[in-house]
PDB file of C-alpha atoms in Angstrom:
ATOM      1  CA  MET A   1     -21.843 -18.618  -9.949  1.00 73.00           C
ATOM      2  CA  GLU A   2     -20.505 -15.045  -7.621  1.00 82.00           C
ATOM      3  CA  LEU A   3     -17.592 -15.214  -6.091  1.00 84.00           C
ATOM      4  CA  PRO A   4     -18.200 -14.958  -1.991  1.00 89.00           C
ATOM      5  CA  ILE A   5     -17.088 -11.849  -0.532  1.00 89.00           C
ATOM      6  CA  TYR A   6     -14.933 -13.258   1.790  1.00 91.00           C
ATOM      7  CA  TYR A   7     -11.773 -14.388  -1.182  1.00 94.00           C
ATOM      8  CA  PRO A   8     -11.363 -11.270  -1.666  1.00 93.00           C
ATOM      9  CA  LEU A   9     -11.042  -9.708   1.422  1.00 94.00           C
ATOM     10  CA  GLY A  10      -9.212 -12.173   3.119  1.00 96.00           C
ATOM     11  CA  LEU A  11      -6.692 -11.545  -0.117  1.00 96.00           C
ATOM     12  CA  GLY A  12      -6.833  -7.768   0.650  1.00 95.00           C
ATOM     13  CA  ALA A  13      -6.347  -8.538   4.296  1.00 96.00           C
ATOM     14  CA  LEU A  14      -3.270 -11.200   3.677  1.00 97.00           C
ATOM     15  CA  LEU A  15      -1.244  -8.539   1.825  1.00 96.00           C
ATOM     16  CA  PHE A  16      -2.001  -5.478   4.290  1.00 96.00           C
ATOM     17  CA  GLY A  17      -0.534  -7.837   6.943  1.00 97.00           C
ATOM     18  CA  LEU A  18       1.731  -8.875   4.661  1.00 97.00           C
ATOM     19  CA  GLY A  19       2.999  -5.431   3.584  1.00 95.00           C
ATOM     20  CA  LEU A  20       2.672  -4.444   7.157  1.00 96.00           C
ATOM     21  CA  TRP A  21       4.323  -7.038   8.547  1.00 97.00           C
ATOM     22  CA  GLY A  22       7.243  -6.033   5.671  1.00 95.00           C
ATOM     23  CA  ALA A  23       7.213  -2.719   6.939  1.00 92.00           C
ATOM     24  CA  LEU A  24       8.059  -3.052  10.455  1.00 94.00           C
ATOM     25  CA  THR A  25      10.349  -5.622  10.237  1.00 94.00           C
ATOM     26  CA  ARG A  26      12.895  -5.067   7.087  1.00 91.00           C
ATOM     27  CA  LYS A  27      15.808  -2.493   6.970  1.00 88.00           C
ATOM     28  CA  ASN A  28      16.443  -1.592   3.535  1.00 87.00           C
ATOM     29  CA  ALA A  29      14.292   1.458   2.105  1.00 86.00           C
ATOM     30  CA  VAL A  30      13.993   0.147  -0.895  1.00 87.00           C
ATOM     31  CA  ARG A  31      11.729  -3.034   0.777  1.00 91.00           C
ATOM     32  CA  ILE A  32      10.387  -0.731   3.572  1.00 89.00           C
ATOM     33  CA  LEU A  33       8.832   1.440   0.227  1.00 89.00           C
ATOM     34  CA  MET A  34       7.689  -2.352  -1.459  1.00 90.00           C
ATOM     35  CA  PHE A  35       5.853  -2.914   1.153  1.00 93.00           C
ATOM     36  CA  VAL A  36       4.239  -0.240   1.977  1.00 91.00           C
ATOM     37  CA  GLU A  37       2.807  -0.403  -1.915  1.00 90.00           C
ATOM     38  CA  ILE A  38       1.527  -3.606  -0.936  1.00 93.00           C
ATOM     39  CA  MET A  39      -0.176  -2.608   2.138  1.00 93.00           C
ATOM     40  CA  LEU A  40      -2.194  -0.201  -0.393  1.00 90.00           C
ATOM     41  CA  ASN A  41      -2.508  -2.768  -3.229  1.00 90.00           C
ATOM     42  CA  GLY A  42      -4.436  -4.685  -0.324  1.00 93.00           C
ATOM     43  CA  VAL A  43      -6.620  -1.627   0.641  1.00 90.00           C
ATOM     44  CA  ASN A  44      -7.595  -1.019  -2.884  1.00 88.00           C
ATOM     45  CA  LEU A  45      -8.836  -4.432  -3.305  1.00 90.00           C
ATOM     46  CA  ASN A  46     -11.072  -4.195  -0.015  1.00 90.00           C
ATOM     47  CA  LEU A  47     -12.078  -1.275  -1.636  1.00 85.00           C
ATOM     48  CA  ILE A  48     -13.224  -2.508  -4.916  1.00 85.00           C
ATOM     49  CA  THR A  49     -14.532  -5.527  -3.755  1.00 86.00           C
ATOM     50  CA  PHE A  50     -16.882  -3.612  -0.938  1.00 82.00           C
ATOM     51  CA  SER A  51     -17.965  -1.790  -4.646  1.00 78.00           C
ATOM     52  CA  ARG A  52     -18.811  -4.650  -6.158  1.00 79.00           C
ATOM     53  CA  TYR A  53     -21.063  -5.969  -3.034  1.00 78.00           C
ATOM     54  CA  TYR A  54     -22.000  -3.584  -0.745  1.00 76.00           C
ATOM     55  CA  TRP A  55     -22.470  -0.202  -2.466  1.00 70.00           C
ATOM     56  CA  GLN A  56     -24.260  -1.931  -6.238  1.00 69.00           C
ATOM     57  CA  ALA A  57     -28.027  -0.866  -4.458  1.00 66.00           C
ATOM     58  CA  ASN A  58     -26.549   3.019  -4.354  1.00 69.00           C
ATOM     59  CA  PRO A  59     -25.137   4.055  -8.158  1.00 68.00           C
ATOM     60  CA  GLU A  60     -23.810   7.474  -5.623  1.00 70.00           C
ATOM     61  CA  THR A  61     -21.930   5.252  -3.572  1.00 68.00           C
ATOM     62  CA  ALA A  62     -21.154   2.952  -6.124  1.00 66.00           C
ATOM     63  CA  ALA A  63     -18.867   5.543  -8.482  1.00 70.00           C
ATOM     64  CA  ARG A  64     -16.746   6.908  -5.156  1.00 74.00           C
ATOM     65  CA  ALA A  65     -14.757   3.608  -4.103  1.00 73.00           C
ATOM     66  CA  PRO A  66     -13.251   3.470  -8.181  1.00 78.00           C
ATOM     67  CA  ILE A  67     -12.023   6.509  -7.741  1.00 81.00           C
ATOM     68  CA  LEU A  68     -10.771   6.665  -4.326  1.00 79.00           C
ATOM     69  CA  THR A  69      -9.178   3.946  -5.135  1.00 81.00           C
ATOM     70  CA  LEU A  70      -7.595   6.060  -8.343  1.00 85.00           C
ATOM     71  CA  PHE A  71      -6.290   9.088  -5.613  1.00 85.00           C
ATOM     72  CA  ILE A  72      -5.119   6.439  -3.621  1.00 84.00           C
ATOM     73  CA  MET A  73      -2.975   4.643  -5.868  1.00 84.00           C
ATOM     74  CA  THR A  74      -1.603   8.495  -7.248  1.00 88.00           C
ATOM     75  CA  VAL A  75      -1.013   8.747  -3.693  1.00 86.00           C
ATOM     76  CA  ALA A  76       1.139   5.729  -3.493  1.00 85.00           C
ATOM     77  CA  ALA A  77       2.733   6.935  -7.025  1.00 88.00           C
ATOM     78  CA  ALA A  78       3.923  10.175  -5.231  1.00 89.00           C
ATOM     79  CA  GLU A  79       4.796   8.436  -1.996  1.00 85.00           C
ATOM     80  CA  ALA A  80       7.248   6.295  -3.675  1.00 86.00           C
ATOM     81  CA  SER A  81       8.800   8.536  -6.157  1.00 89.00           C
ATOM     82  CA  VAL A  82       9.186  11.577  -2.658  1.00 88.00           C
ATOM     83  CA  GLY A  83      10.561   8.149  -0.959  1.00 84.00           C
ATOM     84  CA  LEU A  84      12.631   6.903  -3.535  1.00 86.00           C
ATOM     85  CA  ALA A  85      14.063   9.930  -4.245  1.00 88.00           C
ATOM     86  CA  ILE A  86      14.774  10.436  -0.305  1.00 83.00           C
ATOM     87  CA  ILE A  87      16.860   7.048  -0.716  1.00 83.00           C
ATOM     88  CA  LEU A  88      19.279   8.328  -3.356  1.00 86.00           C
ATOM     89  CA  SER A  89      19.784  11.529  -1.329  1.00 83.00           C
ATOM     90  CA  MET A  90      20.661   9.140   1.771  1.00 81.00           C
ATOM     91  CA  VAL A  91      23.106   6.798  -0.668  1.00 82.00           C
ATOM     92  CA  ARG A  92      24.410   9.996  -2.420  1.00 84.00           C
ATOM     93  CA  ASN A  93      25.365  11.394   1.122  1.00 80.00           C
ATOM     94  CA  ARG A  94      26.051   8.658   3.117  1.00 77.00           C
ATOM     95  CA  ASP A  95      26.307   5.378   1.163  1.00 80.00           C
ATOM     96  CA  VAL A  96      23.896   4.027   3.089  1.00 78.00           C
ATOM     97  CA  VAL A  97      19.870   2.354   2.843  1.00 79.00           C
ATOM     98  CA  GLU A  98      19.668   0.685   5.677  1.00 81.00           C
ATOM     99  CA  VAL A  99      16.864   2.907   7.881  1.00 78.00           C
ATOM    100  CA  ASP A 100      18.519   2.478  11.423  1.00 77.00           C
ATOM    101  CA  LYS A 101      22.226   3.043  10.160  1.00 74.00           C
ATOM    102  CA  ALA A 102      21.387   6.244   8.434  1.00 71.00           C
ATOM    103  CA  THR A 103      21.632   9.505  10.125  1.00 65.00           C
ATOM    104  CA  LEU A 104      20.288  12.438   7.815  1.00 55.00           C
ATOM    105  CA  LEU A 105      18.508  14.397   9.889  1.00 58.00           C
ATOM    106  CA  LYS A 106      20.948  14.375  12.318  1.00 60.00           C
ATOM    107  CA  GLY A 107      23.115  17.403  11.459  1.00 54.00           C
TER     108      GLY A 107
END
């Protein structure tokens, strides 16, 4: 028995929607980064789902989705490290973690 496609696609959409909601409604920079990572995990789940269900007929396109997923995970790790470095700089210089109170770029 095979899992219907709408289960993993629905979970990926739910993860993306939850991440988008959290990134737009939170003020803490660390929480915003966490919600962006949740959004990227939802995108990765949908990519793997499409590679499993739709791109099996052509092996060339079926191999591209996991490679793209690994690329997205690498970019997400780099984004998290750069974002945490910026947040650490904000905390050291201004003692502020909230995004709406940060005026680091205003000079």
